[in-house]
Coordinates of N, CA and C in Angstrom, one line a residue:
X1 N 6.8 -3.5 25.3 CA 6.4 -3.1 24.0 C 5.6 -4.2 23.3
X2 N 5.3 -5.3 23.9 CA 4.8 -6.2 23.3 C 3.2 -6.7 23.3
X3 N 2.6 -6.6 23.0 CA 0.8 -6.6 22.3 C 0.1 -5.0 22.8
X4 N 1.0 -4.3 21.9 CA 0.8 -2.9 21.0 C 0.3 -2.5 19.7
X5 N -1.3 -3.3 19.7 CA -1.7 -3.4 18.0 C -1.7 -1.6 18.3
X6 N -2.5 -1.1 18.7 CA -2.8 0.2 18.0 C -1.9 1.2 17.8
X7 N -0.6 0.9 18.9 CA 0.4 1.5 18.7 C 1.4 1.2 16.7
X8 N 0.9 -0.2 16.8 CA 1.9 -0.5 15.5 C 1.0 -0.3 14.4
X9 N -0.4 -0.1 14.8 CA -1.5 -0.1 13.2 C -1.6 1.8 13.5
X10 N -1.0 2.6 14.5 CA -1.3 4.2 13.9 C 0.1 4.4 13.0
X11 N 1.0 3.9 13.5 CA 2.9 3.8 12.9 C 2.0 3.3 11.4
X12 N 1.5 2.2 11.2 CA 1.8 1.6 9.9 C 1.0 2.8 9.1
X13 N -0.6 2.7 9.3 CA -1.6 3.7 8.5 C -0.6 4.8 8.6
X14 N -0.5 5.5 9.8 CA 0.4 7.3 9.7 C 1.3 7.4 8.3
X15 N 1.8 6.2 8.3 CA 3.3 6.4 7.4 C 2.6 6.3 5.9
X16 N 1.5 5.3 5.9 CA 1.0 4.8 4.2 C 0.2 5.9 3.7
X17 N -0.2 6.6 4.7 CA -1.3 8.2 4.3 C -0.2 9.2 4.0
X18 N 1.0 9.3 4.8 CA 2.0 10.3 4.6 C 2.6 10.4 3.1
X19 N 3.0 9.0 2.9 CA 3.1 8.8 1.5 C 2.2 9.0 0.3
X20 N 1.3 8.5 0.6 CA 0.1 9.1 -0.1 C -0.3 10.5 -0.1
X21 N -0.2 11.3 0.7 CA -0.9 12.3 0.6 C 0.4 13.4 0.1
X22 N 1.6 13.5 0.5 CA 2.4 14.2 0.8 C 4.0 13.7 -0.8
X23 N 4.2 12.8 -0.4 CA 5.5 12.0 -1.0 C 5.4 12.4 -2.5
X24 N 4.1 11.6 -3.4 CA 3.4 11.5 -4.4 C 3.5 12.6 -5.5
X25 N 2.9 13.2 -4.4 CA 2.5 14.6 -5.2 C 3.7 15.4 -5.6
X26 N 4.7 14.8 -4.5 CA 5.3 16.1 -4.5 C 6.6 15.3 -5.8
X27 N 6.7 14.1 -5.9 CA 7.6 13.5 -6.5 C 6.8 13.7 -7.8
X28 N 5.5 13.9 -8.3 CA 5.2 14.2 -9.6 C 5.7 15.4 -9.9
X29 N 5.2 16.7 -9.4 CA 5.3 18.1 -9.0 C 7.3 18.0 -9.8
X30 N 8.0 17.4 -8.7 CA 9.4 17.2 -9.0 C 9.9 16.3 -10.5
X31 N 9.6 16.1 -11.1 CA 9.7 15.2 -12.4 C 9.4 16.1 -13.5
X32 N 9.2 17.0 -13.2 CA 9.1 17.7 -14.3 C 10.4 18.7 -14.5
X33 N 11.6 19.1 -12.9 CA 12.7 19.6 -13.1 C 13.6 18.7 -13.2
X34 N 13.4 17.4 -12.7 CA 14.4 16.4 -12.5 C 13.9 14.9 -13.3
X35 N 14.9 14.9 -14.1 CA 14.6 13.5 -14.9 C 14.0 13.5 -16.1
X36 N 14.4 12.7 -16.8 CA 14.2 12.4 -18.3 C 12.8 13.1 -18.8
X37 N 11.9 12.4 -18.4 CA 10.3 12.8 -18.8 C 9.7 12.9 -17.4
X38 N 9.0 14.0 -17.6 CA 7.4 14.0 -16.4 C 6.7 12.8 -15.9
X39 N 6.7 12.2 -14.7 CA 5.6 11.4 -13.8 C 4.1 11.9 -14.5
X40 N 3.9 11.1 -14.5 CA 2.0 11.4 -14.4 C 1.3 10.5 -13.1
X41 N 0.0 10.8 -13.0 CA -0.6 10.2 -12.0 C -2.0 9.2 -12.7
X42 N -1.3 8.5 -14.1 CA -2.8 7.9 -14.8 C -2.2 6.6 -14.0
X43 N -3.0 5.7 -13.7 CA -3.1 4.6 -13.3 C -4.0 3.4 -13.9
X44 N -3.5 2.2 -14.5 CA -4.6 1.5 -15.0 C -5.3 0.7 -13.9
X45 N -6.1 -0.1 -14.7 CA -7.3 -0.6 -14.1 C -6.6 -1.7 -13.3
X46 N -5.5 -2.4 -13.2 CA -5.0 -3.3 -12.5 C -4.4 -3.0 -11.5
X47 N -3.9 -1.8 -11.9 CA -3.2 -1.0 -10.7 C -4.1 -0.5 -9.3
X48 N -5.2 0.1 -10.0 CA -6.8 0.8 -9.0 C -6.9 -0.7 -8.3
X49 N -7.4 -1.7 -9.0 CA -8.3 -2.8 -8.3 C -7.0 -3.5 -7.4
X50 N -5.9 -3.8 -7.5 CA -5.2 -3.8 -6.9 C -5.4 -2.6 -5.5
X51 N -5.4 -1.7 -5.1 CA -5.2 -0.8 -4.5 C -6.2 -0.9 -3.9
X52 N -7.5 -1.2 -4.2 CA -8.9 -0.7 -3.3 C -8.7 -2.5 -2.9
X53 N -8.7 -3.5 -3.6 CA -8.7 -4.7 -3.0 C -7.4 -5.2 -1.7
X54 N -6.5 -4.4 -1.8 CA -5.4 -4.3 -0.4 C -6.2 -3.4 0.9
X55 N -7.2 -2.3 0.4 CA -7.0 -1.3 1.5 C -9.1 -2.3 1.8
X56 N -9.6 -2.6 1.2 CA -10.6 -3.5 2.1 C -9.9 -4.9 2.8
X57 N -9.1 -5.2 2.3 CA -8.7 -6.4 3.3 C -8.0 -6.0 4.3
X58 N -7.5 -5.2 4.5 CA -6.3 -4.3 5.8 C -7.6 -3.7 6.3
X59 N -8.3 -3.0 6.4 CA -9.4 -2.5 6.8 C -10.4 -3.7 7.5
X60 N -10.7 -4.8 6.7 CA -11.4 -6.3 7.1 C -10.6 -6.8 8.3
X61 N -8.9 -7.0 8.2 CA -8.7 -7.1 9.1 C -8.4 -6.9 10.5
X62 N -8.5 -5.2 10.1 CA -8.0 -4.9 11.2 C -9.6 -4.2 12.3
X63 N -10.9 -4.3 11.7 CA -11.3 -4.0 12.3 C -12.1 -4.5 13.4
X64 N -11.8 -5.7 14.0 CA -11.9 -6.4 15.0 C -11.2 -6.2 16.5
X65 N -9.9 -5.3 15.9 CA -9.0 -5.0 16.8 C -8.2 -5.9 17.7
X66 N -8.1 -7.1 17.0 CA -7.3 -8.2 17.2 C -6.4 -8.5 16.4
X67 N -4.8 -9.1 16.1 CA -4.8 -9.7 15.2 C -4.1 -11.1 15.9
X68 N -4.3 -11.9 14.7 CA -3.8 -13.7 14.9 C -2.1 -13.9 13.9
X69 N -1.6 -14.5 13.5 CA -0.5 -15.2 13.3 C -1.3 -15.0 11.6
X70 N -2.9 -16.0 11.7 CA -3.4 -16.4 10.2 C -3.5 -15.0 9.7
X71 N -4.4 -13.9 10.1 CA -4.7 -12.8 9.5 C -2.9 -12.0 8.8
X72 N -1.9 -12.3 9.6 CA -1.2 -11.6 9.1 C -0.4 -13.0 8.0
X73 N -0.2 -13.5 7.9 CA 0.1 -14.7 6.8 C -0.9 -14.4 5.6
X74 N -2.3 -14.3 5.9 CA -3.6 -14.0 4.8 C -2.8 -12.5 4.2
X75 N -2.8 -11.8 4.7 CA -2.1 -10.8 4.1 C -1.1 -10.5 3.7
X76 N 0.2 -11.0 4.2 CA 0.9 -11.2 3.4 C 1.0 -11.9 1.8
X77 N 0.3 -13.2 2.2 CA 0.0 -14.3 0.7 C -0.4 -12.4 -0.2
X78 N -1.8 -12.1 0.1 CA -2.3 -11.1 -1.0 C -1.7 -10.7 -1.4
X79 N -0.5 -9.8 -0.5 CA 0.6 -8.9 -1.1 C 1.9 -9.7 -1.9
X80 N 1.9 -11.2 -2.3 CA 2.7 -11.7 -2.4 C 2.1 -11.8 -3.8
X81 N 0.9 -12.1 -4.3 CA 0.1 -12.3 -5.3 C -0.1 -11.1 -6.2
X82 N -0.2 -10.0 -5.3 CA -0.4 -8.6 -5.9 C 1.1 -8.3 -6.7
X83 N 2.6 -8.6 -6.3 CA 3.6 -8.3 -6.4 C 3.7 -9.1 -7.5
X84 N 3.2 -10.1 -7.6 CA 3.4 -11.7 -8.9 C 2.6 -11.2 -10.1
X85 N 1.9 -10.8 -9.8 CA 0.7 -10.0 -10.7 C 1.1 -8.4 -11.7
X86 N 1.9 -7.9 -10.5 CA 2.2 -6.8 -11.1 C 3.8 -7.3 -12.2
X87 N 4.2 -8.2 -11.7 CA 5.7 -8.8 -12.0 C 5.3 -9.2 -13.7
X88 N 4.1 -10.0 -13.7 CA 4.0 -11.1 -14.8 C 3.2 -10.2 -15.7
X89 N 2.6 -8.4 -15.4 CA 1.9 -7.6 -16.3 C 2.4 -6.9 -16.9
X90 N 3.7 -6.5 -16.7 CA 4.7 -6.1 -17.3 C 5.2 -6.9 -18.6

């Protein structure tokens, strides 16, 4: 099982499209019978640039078709900053 990138990058993408495409929708769709007030799908501007700035760096990195120890540490840090970010906008 061991140096399986494409195996573990179709698992990771498969699952973050599933949610996206599928989960989302259907949890907004659902908020309107279940729970206090209705989901919406507005998103601010910190939330978008967040979002497209994760999916070019995952994309940067992976399209080499290697990965290192650093690339996955670099990415982590991002998501660790994105999470600090979202923590301190609140």
């Amino acid at each position: 099982m061991k140096n399986k990138l494409d195996l573990s990058v179709g698992i990771a993408v498969g699952s973050s499209v599933q949610i996206a495409v599928f989960v989302t929708p259907l949890m907004v769709l659902m908020s309107n019978f279940v729970g206090p007030r209705p989901m919406t799908m507005t998103f601010s501007v910190f939330e978008v640039v967040v979002l497209v700035l994760s999916v070019m760096s995952t994309s940067t990195m992976l399209k080499d078709s290697k990965a290192s120890w650093l690339e996955g540490v670099l990415l982590l840090g991002g998501y660790v900053i994105a999470g600090a970010g979202f923590w301190f906008m609140k």
